[in-house]
PDB file of N, CA and C in Angstrom:
ATOM      1  N   UNK A1169     106.090 122.445 120.845  1.00 79.00           N
ATOM      2  CA  UNK A1169     105.155 123.032 119.921  1.00 79.00           C
ATOM      3  C   UNK A1169     105.829 124.147 119.141  1.00 79.00           C
ATOM      4  N   UNK A1170     105.257 124.454 118.031  1.00 81.00           N
ATOM      5  CA  UNK A1170     105.802 125.490 117.183  1.00 81.00           C
ATOM      6  C   UNK A1170     105.020 125.541 115.884  1.00 81.00           C
ATOM      7  N   UNK A1171     105.685 126.013 114.837  1.00 83.00           N
ATOM      8  CA  UNK A1171     105.015 126.103 113.548  1.00 83.00           C
ATOM      9  C   UNK A1171     106.048 126.026 112.432  1.00 83.00           C
ATOM     10  N   UNK A1172     105.567 125.697 111.242  1.00 92.00           N
ATOM     11  CA  UNK A1172     106.417 125.572 110.057  1.00 92.00           C
ATOM     12  C   UNK A1172     105.941 126.555 109.007  1.00 92.00           C
ATOM     13  N   UNK A1173     106.877 127.235 108.374  1.00 94.00           N
ATOM     14  CA  UNK A1173     106.551 128.070 107.220  1.00 94.00           C
ATOM     15  C   UNK A1173     107.292 127.515 106.012  1.00 94.00           C
ATOM     16  N   UNK A1174     106.648 127.565 104.870  1.00 96.00           N
ATOM     17  CA  UNK A1174     107.228 127.062 103.621  1.00 96.00           C
ATOM     18  C   UNK A1174     107.345 128.227 102.651  1.00 96.00           C
ATOM     19  N   UNK A1175     108.489 128.300 101.997  1.00 96.00           N
ATOM     20  CA  UNK A1175     108.719 129.384 101.040  1.00 96.00           C
ATOM     21  C   UNK A1175     109.263 128.796  99.748  1.00 96.00           C
ATOM     22  N   UNK A1176     108.609 129.072  98.628  1.00 97.00           N
ATOM     23  CA  UNK A1176     109.139 128.688  97.326  1.00 97.00           C
ATOM     24  C   UNK A1176     110.209 129.700  96.939  1.00 97.00           C
ATOM     25  N   UNK A1177     111.358 129.202  96.503  1.00 97.00           N
ATOM     26  CA  UNK A1177     112.481 130.075  96.161  1.00 97.00           C
ATOM     27  C   UNK A1177     112.642 130.258  94.652  1.00 97.00           C
ATOM     28  N   UNK A1178     111.761 129.649  93.880  1.00 97.00           N
ATOM     29  CA  UNK A1178     111.820 129.820  92.433  1.00 97.00           C
ATOM     30  C   UNK A1178     112.822 128.897  91.777  1.00 97.00           C
ATOM     31  N   UNK A1179     113.194 129.254  90.568  1.00 98.00           N
ATOM     32  CA  UNK A1179     114.104 128.431  89.771  1.00 98.00           C
ATOM     33  C   UNK A1179     115.488 129.057  89.742  1.00 98.00           C
ATOM     34  N   UNK A1180     116.484 128.191  89.600  1.00 97.00           N
ATOM     35  CA  UNK A1180     117.870 128.626  89.496  1.00 97.00           C
ATOM     36  C   UNK A1180     118.609 127.557  88.701  1.00 97.00           C
ATOM     37  N   UNK A1181     119.912 127.647  88.674  1.00 94.00           N
ATOM     38  CA  UNK A1181     120.724 126.673  87.955  1.00 94.00           C
ATOM     39  C   UNK A1181     121.933 126.308  88.806  1.00 94.00           C
ATOM     40  N   UNK A1182     122.219 125.014  88.902  1.00 92.00           N
ATOM     41  CA  UNK A1182     123.419 124.525  89.583  1.00 92.00           C
ATOM     42  C   UNK A1182     124.125 123.594  88.607  1.00 92.00           C
ATOM     43  N   UNK A1183     125.395 123.846  88.359  1.00 88.00           N
ATOM     44  CA  UNK A1183     126.174 123.033  87.410  1.00 88.00           C
ATOM     45  C   UNK A1183     125.492 122.987  86.038  1.00 88.00           C
ATOM     46  N   UNK A1184     124.777 124.076  85.680  1.00 90.00           N
ATOM     47  CA  UNK A1184     124.103 124.141  84.393  1.00 90.00           C
ATOM     48  C   UNK A1184     122.796 123.372  84.335  1.00 90.00           C
ATOM     49  N   UNK A1185     122.329 122.864  85.467  1.00 92.00           N
ATOM     50  CA  UNK A1185     121.091 122.094  85.521  1.00 92.00           C
ATOM     51  C   UNK A1185     120.036 122.910  86.248  1.00 92.00           C
ATOM     52  N   UNK A1186     118.833 122.983  85.666  1.00 95.00           N
ATOM     53  CA  UNK A1186     117.753 123.755  86.288  1.00 95.00           C
ATOM     54  C   UNK A1186     117.305 123.093  87.589  1.00 95.00           C
ATOM     55  N   UNK A1187     117.167 123.913  88.629  1.00 97.00           N
ATOM     56  CA  UNK A1187     116.715 123.437  89.933  1.00 97.00           C
ATOM     57  C   UNK A1187     115.593 124.344  90.430  1.00 97.00           C
ATOM     58  N   UNK A1188     114.771 123.795  91.321  1.00 98.00           N
ATOM     59  CA  UNK A1188     113.703 124.551  91.965  1.00 98.00           C
ATOM     60  C   UNK A1188     113.971 124.538  93.458  1.00 98.00           C
ATOM     61  N   UNK A1189     113.929 125.726  94.071  1.00 98.00           N
ATOM     62  CA  UNK A1189     114.264 125.839  95.480  1.00 98.00           C
ATOM     63  C   UNK A1189     113.060 125.976  96.391  1.00 98.00           C
ATOM     64  N   UNK A1190     113.244 125.462  97.601  1.00 98.00           N
ATOM     65  CA  UNK A1190     112.216 125.599  98.635  1.00 98.00           C
ATOM     66  C   UNK A1190     112.920 125.713  99.986  1.00 98.00           C
ATOM     67  N   UNK A1191     112.334 126.497 100.882  1.00 97.00           N
ATOM     68  CA  UNK A1191     112.872 126.659 102.234  1.00 97.00           C
ATOM     69  C   UNK A1191     111.761 126.423 103.240  1.00 97.00           C
ATOM     70  N   UNK A1192     112.024 125.533 104.180  1.00 96.00           N
ATOM     71  CA  UNK A1192     111.111 125.292 105.288  1.00 96.00           C
ATOM     72  C   UNK A1192     111.768 125.804 106.553  1.00 96.00           C
ATOM     73  N   UNK A1193     111.039 126.590 107.316  1.00 94.00           N
ATOM     74  CA  UNK A1193     111.529 127.102 108.583  1.00 94.00           C
ATOM     75  C   UNK A1193     110.637 126.548 109.686  1.00 94.00           C
ATOM     76  N   UNK A1194     111.269 125.818 110.588  1.00 88.00           N
ATOM     77  CA  UNK A1194     110.551 125.261 111.731  1.00 88.00           C
ATOM     78  C   UNK A1194     110.891 126.137 112.924  1.00 88.00           C
ATOM     79  N   UNK A1195     109.888 126.738 113.541  1.00 87.00           N
ATOM     80  CA  UNK A1195     110.099 127.593 114.703  1.00 87.00           C
ATOM     81  C   UNK A1195     109.520 126.894 115.922  1.00 87.00           C
ATOM     82  N   UNK A1196     110.394 126.634 116.884  1.00 83.00           N
ATOM     83  CA  UNK A1196     109.979 125.989 118.130  1.00 83.00           C
ATOM     84  C   UNK A1196     109.661 127.066 119.153  1.00 83.00           C
ATOM     85  N   UNK A1197     108.502 126.974 119.774  1.00 82.00           N
ATOM     86  CA  UNK A1197     108.120 127.931 120.805  1.00 82.00           C
ATOM     87  C   UNK A1197     109.027 127.781 122.024  1.00 82.00           C
ATOM     88  N   UNK A1198     109.084 128.821 122.818  1.00 78.00           N
ATOM     89  CA  UNK A1198     109.867 128.816 124.056  1.00 78.00           C
ATOM     90  C   UNK A1198     109.488 127.595 124.899  1.00 78.00           C
ATOM     91  N   UNK A1199     110.486 126.853 125.342  1.00 73.00           N
ATOM     92  CA  UNK A1199     110.274 125.697 126.208  1.00 73.00           C
ATOM     93  C   UNK A1199     109.942 124.404 125.478  1.00 73.00           C
ATOM     94  N   UNK A1200     109.735 124.427 124.168  1.00 71.00           N
ATOM     95  CA  UNK A1200     109.332 123.227 123.423  1.00 71.00           C
ATOM     96  C   UNK A1200     110.423 122.163 123.394  1.00 71.00           C
ATOM     97  N   UNK A1201     111.677 122.604 123.334  1.00 72.00           N
ATOM     98  CA  UNK A1201     112.791 121.658 123.285  1.00 72.00           C
ATOM     99  C   UNK A1201     113.857 122.042 124.323  1.00 72.00           C
ATOM    100  N   UNK A1202     113.393 122.605 125.427  1.00 71.00           N
ATOM    101  CA  UNK A1202     114.313 123.051 126.464  1.00 71.00           C
ATOM    102  C   UNK A1202     114.917 124.414 126.175  1.00 71.00           C
ATOM    103  N   UNK A1203     114.389 125.104 125.194  1.00 73.00           N
ATOM    104  CA  UNK A1203     114.894 126.427 124.807  1.00 73.00           C
ATOM    105  C   UNK A1203     114.232 127.517 125.648  1.00 73.00           C
ATOM    106  N   UNK A1204     114.994 128.583 125.914  1.00 75.00           N
ATOM    107  CA  UNK A1204     114.456 129.677 126.728  1.00 75.00           C
ATOM    108  C   UNK A1204     113.874 130.815 125.887  1.00 75.00           C
ATOM    109  N   UNK A1205     113.887 130.643 124.571  1.00 78.00           N
ATOM    110  CA  UNK A1205     113.281 131.603 123.646  1.00 78.00           C
ATOM    111  C   UNK A1205     112.928 130.856 122.363  1.00 78.00           C
ATOM    112  N   UNK A1206     112.108 131.426 121.481  1.00 76.00           N
ATOM    113  CA  UNK A1206     111.791 130.741 120.227  1.00 76.00           C
ATOM    114  C   UNK A1206     113.072 130.443 119.441  1.00 76.00           C
ATOM    115  N   UNK A1207     113.130 129.274 118.840  1.00 81.00           N
ATOM    116  CA  UNK A1207     114.317 128.864 118.089  1.00 81.00           C
ATOM    117  C   UNK A1207     113.883 128.318 116.743  1.00 81.00           C
ATOM    118  N   UNK A1208     114.638 128.649 115.693  1.00 82.00           N
ATOM    119  CA  UNK A1208     114.277 128.237 114.339  1.00 82.00           C
ATOM    120  C   UNK A1208     115.332 127.327 113.732  1.00 82.00           C
ATOM    121  N   UNK A1209     114.855 126.405 112.909  1.00 89.00           N
ATOM    122  CA  UNK A1209     115.702 125.543 112.088  1.00 89.00           C
ATOM    123  C   UNK A1209     115.267 125.772 110.649  1.00 89.00           C
ATOM    124  N   UNK A1210     116.233 126.084 109.787  1.00 95.00           N
ATOM    125  CA  UNK A1210     115.912 126.327 108.379  1.00 95.00           C
ATOM    126  C   UNK A1210     116.473 125.191 107.544  1.00 95.00           C
ATOM    127  N   UNK A1211     115.641 124.711 106.625  1.00 95.00           N
ATOM    128  CA  UNK A1211     116.049 123.667 105.686  1.00 95.00           C
ATOM    129  C   UNK A1211     115.748 124.167 104.280  1.00 95.00           C
ATOM    130  N   UNK A1212     116.780 124.196 103.458  1.00 97.00           N
ATOM    131  CA  UNK A1212     116.639 124.693 102.094  1.00 97.00           C
ATOM    132  C   UNK A1212     117.071 123.590 101.131  1.00 97.00           C
ATOM    133  N   UNK A1213     116.261 123.368 100.104  1.00 97.00           N
ATOM    134  CA  UNK A1213     116.533 122.313  99.142  1.00 97.00           C
ATOM    135  C   UNK A1213     116.454 122.868  97.730  1.00 97.00           C
ATOM    136  N   UNK A1214     117.390 122.438  96.871  1.00 98.00           N
ATOM    137  CA  UNK A1214     117.380 122.806  95.464  1.00 98.00           C
ATOM    138  C   UNK A1214     117.287 121.516  94.660  1.00 98.00           C
ATOM    139  N   UNK A1215     116.087 121.274  94.104  1.00 98.00           N
ATOM    140  CA  UNK A1215     115.735 120.010  93.478  1.00 98.00           C
ATOM    141  C   UNK A1215     115.855 120.090  91.958  1.00 98.00           C
ATOM    142  N   UNK A1216     116.539 119.092  91.381  1.00 96.00           N
ATOM    143  CA  UNK A1216     116.670 118.988  89.925  1.00 96.00           C
ATOM    144  C   UNK A1216     115.660 117.964  89.425  1.00 96.00           C
ATOM    145  N   UNK A1217     114.584 118.425  88.827  1.00 95.00           N
ATOM    146  CA  UNK A1217     113.535 117.540  88.313  1.00 95.00           C
ATOM    147  C   UNK A1217     114.112 116.565  87.284  1.00 95.00           C
ATOM    148  N   UNK A1218     115.028 117.027  86.442  1.00 92.00           N
ATOM    149  CA  UNK A1218     115.570 116.181  85.376  1.00 92.00           C
ATOM    150  C   UNK A1218     116.373 115.000  85.925  1.00 92.00           C
ATOM    151  N   UNK A1219     116.918 115.136  87.126  1.00 92.00           N
ATOM    152  CA  UNK A1219     117.716 114.066  87.723  1.00 92.00           C
ATOM    153  C   UNK A1219     116.974 113.341  88.844  1.00 92.00           C
ATOM    154  N   UNK A1220     115.947 113.987  89.378  1.00 94.00           N
ATOM    155  CA  UNK A1220     115.176 113.389  90.458  1.00 94.00           C
ATOM    156  C   UNK A1220     115.871 113.442  91.809  1.00 94.00           C
ATOM    157  N   UNK A1221     116.779 114.402  91.995  1.00 95.00           N
ATOM    158  CA  UNK A1221     117.513 114.531  93.263  1.00 95.00           C
ATOM    159  C   UNK A1221     117.706 115.998  93.623  1.00 95.00           C
ATOM    160  N   UNK A1222     118.014 116.236  94.902  1.00 97.00           N
ATOM    161  CA  UNK A1222     118.422 117.573  95.341  1.00 97.00           C
ATOM    162  C   UNK A1222     119.903 117.737  95.002  1.00 97.00           C
ATOM    163  N   UNK A1223     120.235 118.816  94.301  1.00 96.00           N
ATOM    164  CA  UNK A1223     121.642 119.092  94.025  1.00 96.00           C
ATOM    165  C   UNK A1223     122.292 119.854  95.173  1.00 96.00           C
ATOM    166  N   UNK A1224     121.488 120.527  95.975  1.00 97.00           N
ATOM    167  CA  UNK A1224     122.019 121.225  97.145  1.00 97.00           C
ATOM    168  C   UNK A1224     120.974 121.198  98.245  1.00 97.00           C
ATOM    169  N   UNK A1225     121.430 120.966  99.458  1.00 97.00           N
ATOM    170  CA  UNK A1225     120.547 121.099 100.617  1.00 97.00           C
ATOM    171  C   UNK A1225     121.340 121.745 101.736  1.00 97.00           C
ATOM    172  N   UNK A1226     120.672 122.601 102.472  1.00 96.00           N
ATOM    173  CA  UNK A1226     121.293 123.316 103.583  1.00 96.00           C
ATOM    174  C   UNK A1226     120.394 123.219 104.802  1.00 96.00           C
ATOM    175  N   UNK A1227     121.017 122.996 105.942  1.00 94.00           N
ATOM    176  CA  UNK A1227     120.299 122.985 107.212  1.00 94.00           C
ATOM    177  C   UNK A1227     121.006 123.964 108.131  1.00 94.00           C
ATOM    178  N   UNK A1228     120.267 124.916 108.675  1.00 93.00           N
ATOM    179  CA  UNK A1228     120.819 125.886 109.625  1.00 93.00           C
ATOM    180  C   UNK A1228     120.100 125.717 110.953  1.00 93.00           C
ATOM    181  N   UNK A1229     120.872 125.479 111.998  1.00 86.00           N
ATOM    182  CA  UNK A1229     120.313 125.211 113.319  1.00 86.00           C
ATOM    183  C   UNK A1229     121.250 125.842 114.347  1.00 86.00           C
ATOM    184  N   UNK A1230     120.704 126.610 115.273  1.00 77.00           N
ATOM    185  CA  UNK A1230     121.545 127.260 116.282  1.00 77.00           C
ATOM    186  C   UNK A1230     122.360 126.250 117.088  1.00 77.00           C
ATOM    187  N   UNK A1231     121.799 125.086 117.348  1.00 75.00           N
ATOM    188  CA  UNK A1231     122.488 124.086 118.150  1.00 75.00           C
ATOM    189  C   UNK A1231     123.590 123.351 117.406  1.00 75.00           C
ATOM    190  N   UNK A1232     123.450 123.210 116.078  1.00 81.00           N
ATOM    191  CA  UNK A1232     124.409 122.417 115.304  1.00 81.00           C
ATOM    192  C   UNK A1232     125.135 123.221 114.241  1.00 81.00           C
ATOM    193  N   UNK A1233     124.768 124.456 114.021  1.00 90.00           N
ATOM    194  CA  UNK A1233     125.408 125.273 113.000  1.00 90.00           C
ATOM    195  C   UNK A1233     124.778 125.056 111.641  1.00 90.00           C
ATOM    196  N   UNK A1234     125.556 125.315 110.606  1.00 94.00           N
ATOM    197  CA  UNK A1234     125.056 125.207 109.236  1.00 94.00           C
ATOM    198  C   UNK A1234     125.754 124.059 108.530  1.00 94.00           C
ATOM    199  N   UNK A1235     124.968 123.224 107.882  1.00 94.00           N
ATOM    200  CA  UNK A1235     125.496 122.135 107.079  1.00 94.00           C
ATOM    201  C   UNK A1235     125.003 122.328 105.657  1.00 94.00           C
ATOM    202  N   UNK A1236     125.920 122.214 104.698  1.00 95.00           N
ATOM    203  CA  UNK A1236     125.567 122.340 103.298  1.00 95.00           C
ATOM    204  C   UNK A1236     126.060 121.102 102.556  1.00 95.00           C
ATOM    205  N   UNK A1237     125.159 120.485 101.804  1.00 95.00           N
ATOM    206  CA  UNK A1237     125.506 119.331 100.991  1.00 95.00           C
ATOM    207  C   UNK A1237     125.267 119.714  99.542  1.00 95.00           C
ATOM    208  N   UNK A1238     126.302 119.593  98.706  1.00 94.00           N
ATOM    209  CA  UNK A1238     126.200 119.987  97.312  1.00 94.00           C
ATOM    210  C   UNK A1238     126.759 118.882  96.421  1.00 94.00           C
ATOM    211  N   UNK A1239     126.015 118.532  95.406  1.00 93.00           N
ATOM    212  CA  UNK A1239     126.509 117.584  94.407  1.00 93.00           C
ATOM    213  C   UNK A1239     127.191 118.407  93.326  1.00 93.00           C
ATOM    214  N   UNK A1240     128.421 118.049  93.024  1.00 89.00           N
ATOM    215  CA  UNK A1240     129.185 118.782  92.015  1.00 89.00           C
ATOM    216  C   UNK A1240     129.641 117.821  90.919  1.00 89.00           C
ATOM    217  N   UNK A1241     130.201 118.378  89.898  1.00 88.00           N
ATOM    218  CA  UNK A1241     130.737 117.604  88.780  1.00 88.00           C
ATOM    219  C   UNK A1241     129.655 116.708  88.188  1.00 88.00           C
ATOM    220  N   UNK A1242     128.493 117.299  87.944  1.00 86.00           N
ATOM    221  CA  UNK A1242     127.329 116.569  87.467  1.00 86.00           C
ATOM    222  C   UNK A1242     127.439 116.320  85.966  1.00 86.00           C
ATOM    223  N   UNK A1243     127.194 115.068  85.581  1.00 84.00           N
ATOM    224  CA  UNK A1243     127.158 114.706  84.167  1.00 84.00           C
ATOM    225  C   UNK A1243     125.820 114.024  83.920  1.00 84.00           C
ATOM    226  N   UNK A1244     124.848 114.726  83.333  1.00 80.00           N
ATOM    227  CA  UNK A1244     123.503 114.168  83.188  1.00 80.00           C
ATOM    228  C   UNK A1244     123.346 113.140  82.067  1.00 80.00           C
ATOM    229  N   UNK A1245     124.417 112.837  81.331  1.00 86.00           N
ATOM    230  CA  UNK A1245     124.282 111.863  80.247  1.00 86.00           C
ATOM    231  C   UNK A1245     124.207 110.445  80.802  1.00 86.00           C
ATOM    232  N   UNK A1246     123.739 109.526  79.966  1.00 87.00           N
ATOM    233  CA  UNK A1246     123.634 108.123  80.362  1.00 87.00           C
ATOM    234  C   UNK A1246     125.039 107.555  80.574  1.00 87.00           C
ATOM    235  N   UNK A1247     125.219 106.719  81.605  1.00 88.00           N
ATOM    236  CA  UNK A1247     126.537 106.123  81.834  1.00 88.00           C
ATOM    237  C   UNK A1247     126.851 105.074  80.761  1.00 88.00           C
ATOM    238  N   UNK A1248     128.119 104.802  80.596  1.00 91.00           N
ATOM    239  CA  UNK A1248     128.577 103.792  79.647  1.00 91.00           C
ATOM    240  C   UNK A1248     128.041 102.428  80.086  1.00 91.00           C
ATOM    241  N   UNK A1249     127.314 101.711  79.236  1.00 93.00           N
ATOM    242  CA  UNK A1249     126.761 100.397  79.609  1.00 93.00           C
ATOM    243  C   UNK A1249     127.835  99.403  80.057  1.00 93.00           C
ATOM    244  N   UNK A1250     129.062  99.594  79.610  1.00 91.00           N
ATOM    245  CA  UNK A1250     130.151  98.688  80.004  1.00 91.00           C
ATOM    246  C   UNK A1250     130.400  98.728  81.516  1.00 91.00           C
ATOM    247  N   UNK A1251     129.995  99.809  82.161  1.00 91.00           N
ATOM    248  CA  UNK A1251     130.171  99.910  83.608  1.00 91.00           C
ATOM    249  C   UNK A1251     129.342  98.855  84.342  1.00 91.00           C
ATOM    250  N   UNK A1252     128.305  98.342  83.697  1.00 91.00           N
ATOM    251  CA  UNK A1252     127.396  97.397  84.323  1.00 91.00           C
ATOM    252  C   UNK A1252     127.610  95.954  83.862  1.00 91.00           C
ATOM    253  N   UNK A1253     128.597  95.737  83.010  1.00 91.00           N
ATOM    254  CA  UNK A1253     128.885  94.385  82.541  1.00 91.00           C
ATOM    255  C   UNK A1253     129.757  93.667  83.568  1.00 91.00           C
ATOM    256  N   UNK A1254     129.476  92.382  83.752  1.00 89.00           N
ATOM    257  CA  UNK A1254     130.287  91.570  84.656  1.00 89.00           C
ATOM    258  C   UNK A1254     131.560  91.138  83.946  1.00 89.00           C
ATOM    259  N   UNK A1255     132.657  91.012  84.694  1.00 90.00           N
ATOM    260  CA  UNK A1255     133.887  90.498  84.070  1.00 90.00           C
ATOM    261  C   UNK A1255     133.648  89.087  83.523  1.00 90.00           C
ATOM    262  N   UNK A1256     134.394  88.701  82.470  1.00 90.00           N
ATOM    263  CA  UNK A1256     134.203  87.396  81.841  1.00 90.00           C
ATOM    264  C   UNK A1256     134.398  86.247  82.829  1.00 90.00           C
ATOM    265  N   UNK A1257     135.268  86.405  83.801  1.00 92.00           N
ATOM    266  CA  UNK A1257     135.561  85.327  84.746  1.00 92.00           C
ATOM    267  C   UNK A1257     134.529  85.228  85.871  1.00 92.00           C
ATOM    268  N   UNK A1258     133.594  86.146  85.904  1.00 92.00           N
ATOM    269  CA  UNK A1258     132.604  86.183  86.973  1.00 92.00           C
ATOM    270  C   UNK A1258     131.502  85.170  86.697  1.00 92.00           C
ATOM    271  N   UNK A1259     131.106  84.423  87.730  1.00 90.00           N
ATOM    272  CA  UNK A1259     130.051  83.427  87.592  1.00 90.00           C
ATOM    273  C   UNK A1259     128.887  83.821  88.487  1.00 90.00           C
ATOM    274  N   UNK A1260     127.686  83.818  87.939  1.00 87.00           N
ATOM    275  CA  UNK A1260     126.486  84.121  88.709  1.00 87.00           C
ATOM    276  C   UNK A1260     125.892  82.804  89.185  1.00 87.00           C
ATOM    277  N   UNK A1261     125.692  82.694  90.494  1.00 91.00           N
ATOM    278  CA  UNK A1261     125.090  81.500  91.076  1.00 91.00           C
ATOM    279  C   UNK A1261     123.760  81.914  91.684  1.00 91.00           C
ATOM    280  N   UNK A1262     122.679  81.322  91.213  1.00 90.00           N
ATOM    281  CA  UNK A1262     121.334  81.655  91.677  1.00 90.00           C
ATOM    282  C   UNK A1262     120.924  80.649  92.746  1.00 90.00           C
ATOM    283  N   UNK A1263     120.831  81.088  93.991  1.00 91.00           N
ATOM    284  CA  UNK A1263     120.471  80.222  95.120  1.00 91.00           C
ATOM    285  C   UNK A1263     118.980  80.259  95.439  1.00 91.00           C
ATOM    286  N   UNK A1264     118.227  80.940  94.617  1.00 89.00           N
ATOM    287  CA  UNK A1264     116.781  80.985  94.860  1.00 89.00           C
ATOM    288  C   UNK A1264     116.168  79.634  94.529  1.00 89.00           C
ATOM    289  N   UNK A1265     115.120  79.314  95.254  1.00 83.00           N
ATOM    290  CA  UNK A1265     114.388  78.079  94.985  1.00 83.00           C
ATOM    291  C   UNK A1265     113.495  78.326  93.765  1.00 83.00           C
ATOM    292  N   UNK A1266     113.401  77.318  92.897  1.00 82.00           N
ATOM    293  CA  UNK A1266     112.509  77.524  91.737  1.00 82.00           C
ATOM    294  C   UNK A1266     111.058  77.645  92.200  1.00 82.00           C
ATOM    295  N   UNK A1267     110.320  78.452  91.494  1.00 79.00           N
ATOM    296  CA  UNK A1267     108.909  78.650  91.821  1.00 79.00           C
ATOM    297  C   UNK A1267     108.146  77.349  91.594  1.00 79.00           C
ATOM    298  N   UNK A1268     107.230  77.038  92.480  1.00 77.00           N
ATOM    299  CA  UNK A1268     106.427  75.829  92.302  1.00 77.00           C
ATOM    300  C   UNK A1268     105.357  76.094  91.253  1.00 77.00           C
ATOM    301  N   UNK A1269     105.055  75.085  90.446  1.00 77.00           N
ATOM    302  CA  UNK A1269     104.036  75.302  89.401  1.00 77.00           C
ATOM    303  C   UNK A1269     102.671  75.579  90.030  1.00 77.00           C
ATOM    304  N   UNK A1270     101.956  76.482  89.434  1.00 70.00           N
ATOM    305  CA  UNK A1270     100.612  76.813  89.938  1.00 70.00           C
ATOM    306  C   UNK A1270      99.575  76.133  89.066  1.00 70.00           C
ATOM    307  N   UNK A1271      98.485  75.795  89.686  1.00 57.00           N
ATOM    308  CA  UNK A1271      97.430  75.124  88.940  1.00 57.00           C
ATOM    309  C   UNK A1271      96.271  76.061  88.709  1.00 57.00           C
TER     310      UNK A1271
END
């Protein structure tokens, strides 16, 4: 057993992209997970609405330490359509069964 607190961290910028931050702190009561005193896990996320992803997330836990995941070298422009073209020698084989006609 325990409780969760949520904190809005406001707006910031990562790699020139606007992000919104939030921190959730989960506090486990004494004995909830074999702990002899209350223990907290903090999770912080920095979300880029324009990209639909977190550009940074951090997890701090006494048992596992701190982990930080950061997306860098962000280029928000559309990718070159040529990246999605199949090579000329590539053959697409469709193994799906044709749909039966409906009446």
